[in-house]
GROMACS .gro file of C-alpha atoms in nm:
model
  214
    1LEU     CA    1  12.220   1.717  10.332
    2PHE     CA    2  12.380   1.660   9.990
    3ASP     CA    3  12.067   1.476   9.877
    4ARG     CA    4  11.838   1.748  10.010
    5LEU     CA    5  12.028   2.021   9.824
    6GLY     CA    6  12.053   1.817   9.504
    7VAL     CA    7  12.433   1.802   9.523
    8ILE     CA    8  12.434   1.429   9.440
    9ILE     CA    9  12.280   1.368   9.096
   10ARG     CA   10  12.211   1.005   9.011
   11ASN     CA   11  12.096   0.791   8.718
   12ASP     CA   12  12.224   1.003   8.432
   13HIS     CA   13  12.522   1.002   8.193
   14PHE     CA   14  12.811   1.228   8.291
   15VAL     CA   15  13.155   1.303   8.151
   16TYR     CA   16  13.376   1.375   8.450
   17THR     CA   17  13.614   1.668   8.471
   18SER     CA   18  13.896   1.463   8.624
   19LYS     CA   19  14.085   1.216   8.407
   20VAL     CA   20  14.231   0.880   8.511
   21ASP     CA   21  14.568   0.796   8.353
   22GLY     CA   22  14.496   1.067   8.096
   23MET     CA   23  14.163   0.912   7.997
   24GLU     CA   24  13.828   1.088   8.006
   25MET     CA   25  13.588   0.902   8.234
   26HIS     CA   26  13.210   0.855   8.218
   27GLY     CA   27  12.966   0.752   8.491
   28PRO     CA   28  12.603   0.759   8.613
   29THR     CA   29  12.650   0.977   8.924
   30TYR     CA   30  12.776   1.333   8.968
   31ILE     CA   31  12.872   1.541   9.271
   32ASN     CA   32  12.763   1.896   9.191
   33LYS     CA   33  12.976   2.069   9.454
   34ASP     CA   34  12.878   2.410   9.312
   35GLY     CA   35  12.522   2.334   9.420
   36LEU     CA   36  12.633   2.350   9.784
   37TYR     CA   37  12.805   2.688   9.806
   38PRO     CA   38  12.501   2.915   9.750
   39HIS     CA   39  12.366   2.772  10.078
   40ALA     CA   40  12.575   2.949  10.342
   41THR     CA   41  12.412   2.784  10.644
   42GLU     CA   42  12.463   2.429  10.516
   43THR     CA   43  12.816   2.508  10.394
   44SER     CA   44  12.908   2.643  10.738
   45GLN     CA   45  12.760   2.335  10.907
   46LEU     CA   46  12.976   2.105  10.695
   47CYS     CA   47  13.284   2.317  10.757
   48ARG     CA   48  13.225   2.303  11.132
   49GLU     CA   49  13.221   1.923  11.099
   50LEU     CA   50  13.545   1.936  10.897
   51ALA     CA   51  13.703   2.146  11.172
   52LYS     CA   52  13.588   1.906  11.445
   53ARG     CA   53  13.706   1.604  11.249
   54SER     CA   54  14.044   1.765  11.187
   55LEU     CA   55  14.094   1.815  11.562
   56TYR     CA   56  14.013   1.448  11.617
   57ASP     CA   57  14.234   1.321  11.335
   58VAL     CA   58  14.519   1.573  11.343
   59GLY     CA   59  14.514   1.729  11.692
   60ILE     CA   60  14.437   2.070  11.838
   61GLU     CA   61  14.797   2.179  11.873
   62ASN     CA   62  14.893   2.070  11.522
   63ILE     CA   63  14.703   2.315  11.298
   64ASP     CA   64  14.816   2.675  11.247
   65CYS     CA   65  14.685   2.730  10.896
   66VAL     CA   66  14.418   2.602  10.657
   67VAL     CA   67  14.483   2.603  10.281
   68GLY     CA   68  14.227   2.535  10.010
   69PRO     CA   69  14.267   2.520   9.630
   70GLU     CA   70  14.056   2.764   9.433
   71LYS     CA   71  13.769   2.794   9.384
   72GLY     CA   72  13.556   2.595   9.626
   73GLY     CA   73  13.852   2.546   9.856
   74ILE     CA   74  13.862   2.921   9.918
   75ILE     CA   75  13.520   2.904  10.086
   76LEU     CA   76  13.607   2.588  10.279
   77SER     CA   77  13.939   2.727  10.399
   78GLN     CA   78  13.777   3.043  10.534
   79TRP     CA   79  13.502   2.862  10.724
   80VAL     CA   80  13.723   2.583  10.859
   81GLY     CA   81  13.980   2.837  10.976
   82TYR     CA   82  13.702   3.031  11.146
   83PHE     CA   83  13.567   2.727  11.332
   84LEU     CA   84  13.914   2.601  11.430
   85THR     CA   85  13.985   2.943  11.581
   86GLU     CA   86  13.649   2.939  11.760
   87ILE     CA   87  13.694   2.587  11.896
   88THR     CA   88  14.062   2.598  11.993
   89LYS     CA   89  14.073   2.963  12.105
   90LYS     CA   90  14.396   3.006  11.909
   91SER     CA   91  14.438   3.198  11.586
   92VAL     CA   92  14.428   2.975  11.277
   93ILE     CA   93  14.489   3.158  10.949
   94SER     CA   94  14.313   3.081  10.621
   95LEU     CA   95  14.489   3.085  10.282
   96PHE     CA   96  14.418   2.966   9.930
   97ALA     CA   97  14.622   2.845   9.635
   98GLU     CA   98  14.546   2.987   9.290
   99LYS     CA   99  14.559   2.792   8.965
  100ILE     CA  100  14.748   2.953   8.676
  101LYS     CA  101  14.863   2.851   8.328
  102ASP     CA  102  15.231   2.874   8.247
  103THR     CA  103  15.372   2.977   7.909
  104ALA     CA  104  15.354   2.617   7.790
  105GLY     CA  105  14.982   2.600   7.867
  106ASN     CA  106  15.023   2.371   8.169
  107THR     CA  107  14.825   2.447   8.484
  108ARG     CA  108  14.979   2.463   8.831
  109PHE     CA  109  14.900   2.604   9.173
  110VAL     CA  110  15.077   2.907   9.319
  111PHE     CA  111  15.058   3.127   9.626
  112ASN     CA  112  15.003   3.495   9.545
  113ARG     CA  113  14.925   3.797   9.765
  114GLY     CA  114  15.215   3.722  10.000
  115TYR     CA  115  15.063   3.390  10.106
  116ASP     CA  116  15.392   3.213  10.030
  117ASN     CA  117  15.544   3.391  10.329
  118LEU     CA  118  15.244   3.332  10.554
  119VAL     CA  119  15.257   2.954  10.508
  120THR     CA  120  15.626   2.925  10.604
  121ASP     CA  121  15.686   2.727  10.926
  122LYS     CA  122  15.312   2.667  10.969
  123ASN     CA  123  15.141   2.334  11.035
  124VAL     CA  124  14.895   2.322  10.746
  125LEU     CA  125  14.563   2.143  10.699
  126ILE     CA  126  14.456   2.119  10.333
  127VAL     CA  127  14.081   2.122  10.265
  128GLU     CA  128  13.907   2.016   9.944
  129ASP     CA  129  13.544   1.971   9.846
  130VAL     CA  130  13.553   1.654   9.632
  131ILE     CA  131  13.850   1.419   9.598
  132HIS     CA  132  13.858   1.201   9.287
  133THR     CA  133  14.209   1.139   9.155
  134GLY     CA  134  14.367   1.331   9.444
  135MET     CA  135  14.598   1.527   9.214
  136THR     CA  136  14.481   1.866   9.343
  137VAL     CA  137  14.562   1.780   9.704
  138GLN     CA  138  14.899   1.638   9.599
  139GLU     CA  139  14.987   1.955   9.409
  140VAL     CA  140  14.878   2.188   9.689
  141ALA     CA  141  15.069   1.977   9.944
  142GLY     CA  142  15.380   2.010   9.728
  143LEU     CA  143  15.327   2.386   9.705
  144VAL     CA  144  15.298   2.418  10.084
  145ARG     CA  145  15.619   2.222  10.134
  146GLN     CA  146  15.795   2.424   9.864
  147HIS     CA  147  15.736   2.736  10.071
  148GLY     CA  148  15.843   2.586  10.402
  149GLY     CA  149  15.509   2.477  10.544
  150TYR     CA  150  15.439   2.141  10.708
  151VAL     CA  151  15.139   1.945  10.580
  152VAL     CA  152  14.973   1.774  10.877
  153GLY     CA  153  14.671   1.634  10.693
  154ALA     CA  154  14.393   1.679  10.438
  155GLY     CA  155  14.018   1.685  10.483
  156SER     CA  156  13.740   1.680  10.225
  157LEU     CA  157  13.364   1.698  10.211
  158CYS     CA  158  13.348   1.395   9.982
  159ASN     CA  159  13.598   1.127   9.884
  160ARG     CA  160  13.457   0.975   9.567
  161GLY     CA  161  13.783   0.819   9.447
  162GLY     CA  162  13.856   0.583   9.735
  163LYS     CA  163  14.179   0.768   9.808
  164ALA     CA  164  14.375   0.727  10.131
  165ALA     CA  165  14.649   0.941  10.285
  166GLN     CA  166  14.928   0.750  10.111
  167HIS     CA  167  14.770   0.817   9.771
  168LEU     CA  168  14.769   1.191   9.842
  169GLY     CA  169  15.116   1.213   9.991
  170VAL     CA  170  14.989   1.345  10.325
  171PRO     CA  171  15.026   1.198  10.677
  172ARG     CA  172  14.651   1.191  10.752
  173MET     CA  173  14.333   1.217  10.550
  174PHE     CA  174  13.962   1.221  10.636
  175SER     CA  175  13.630   1.289  10.463
  176LEU     CA  176  13.277   1.357  10.580
  177LEU     CA  177  13.135   1.136  10.304
  178ASP     CA  178  13.292   0.840  10.124
  179MET     CA  179  13.126   0.731   9.801
  180CYS     CA  180  13.210   0.454   9.558
  181MET     CA  181  13.116   0.592   9.216
  182GLU     CA  182  13.132   0.361   8.917
  183SER     CA  183  13.308   0.502   8.612
  184TRP     CA  184  13.436   0.386   8.274
  185SER     CA  185  13.652   0.518   7.994
  186ALA     CA  186  13.464   0.654   7.692
  187GLU     CA  187  13.560   0.343   7.492
  188SER     CA  188  13.406   0.103   7.746
  189CYS     CA  189  13.115   0.314   7.872
  190PRO     CA  190  12.791   0.107   7.876
  191LEU     CA  191  12.587   0.428   7.884
  192CYS     CA  192  12.736   0.527   7.549
  193VAL     CA  193  12.662   0.179   7.413
  194GLN     CA  194  12.299   0.214   7.523
  195GLY     CA  195  12.277   0.551   7.351
  196ILE     CA  196  12.192   0.740   7.671
  197PRO     CA  197  12.255   1.112   7.599
  198VAL     CA  198  12.540   1.281   7.781
  199ASN     CA  199  12.438   1.541   8.038
  200ILE     CA  200  12.574   1.866   7.894
  201ARG     CA  201  12.503   2.079   8.202
  202PHE     CA  202  12.758   1.925   8.440
  203GLY     CA  203  13.121   1.816   8.411
  204HIS     CA  204  13.271   1.805   8.062
  205GLY     CA  205  12.952   1.681   7.897
  206LYS     CA  206  12.912   1.987   7.673
  207LYS     CA  207  13.270   1.967   7.545
  208PHE     CA  208  13.232   1.593   7.484
  209PHE     CA  209  12.902   1.646   7.297
  210GLU     CA  210  13.048   1.919   7.076
  211ARG     CA  211  13.355   1.707   7.000
  212VAL     CA  212  13.147   1.402   6.906
  213ARG     CA  213  12.912   1.611   6.694
  214GLN     CA  214  13.204   1.744   6.490
   0.00000   0.00000   0.00000
């Protein structure tokens, strides 16, 4: 399905959004998760699979609430919550965490709109589209616990970073697609050495190109 919709883009030169140990990473493959969401039917199909997998991995009685990080996680949370309610015949609420910048310019996730109260004492499943470093899931899990919720697991459409539950600080973790994607730091990138132009449409390619050009 990802191939059919052009979500997986191969054989190019990308600068990834996520950093590893503070370093910008390059690679030949990109997961364009934004290419999925315009297709409501396919998105709902994948979210139904996430819901079914979560019941297998986490358990029917163990999910009261689904939380997703903005922005793609908002869509996933809504659909997965819908299908969990449909399958289990019990009400499962859907929430999302918003990313803000503090006065020091650092980004963090918060619950607004009264969601901090709704997550309290709930068994929470965290959903994410693509997991690379796993930092987003870790931060959202910490936010849920900060407000008295219990993280029972995390599910993603694609795990491209080879992360397991212990890396994310959650008791269980599952993905619909696991991919091993080669990547290198800018200093050791063979694509840069070969002079292959950076794709400026996806990831941080445009920022990298403008920085190098200066």
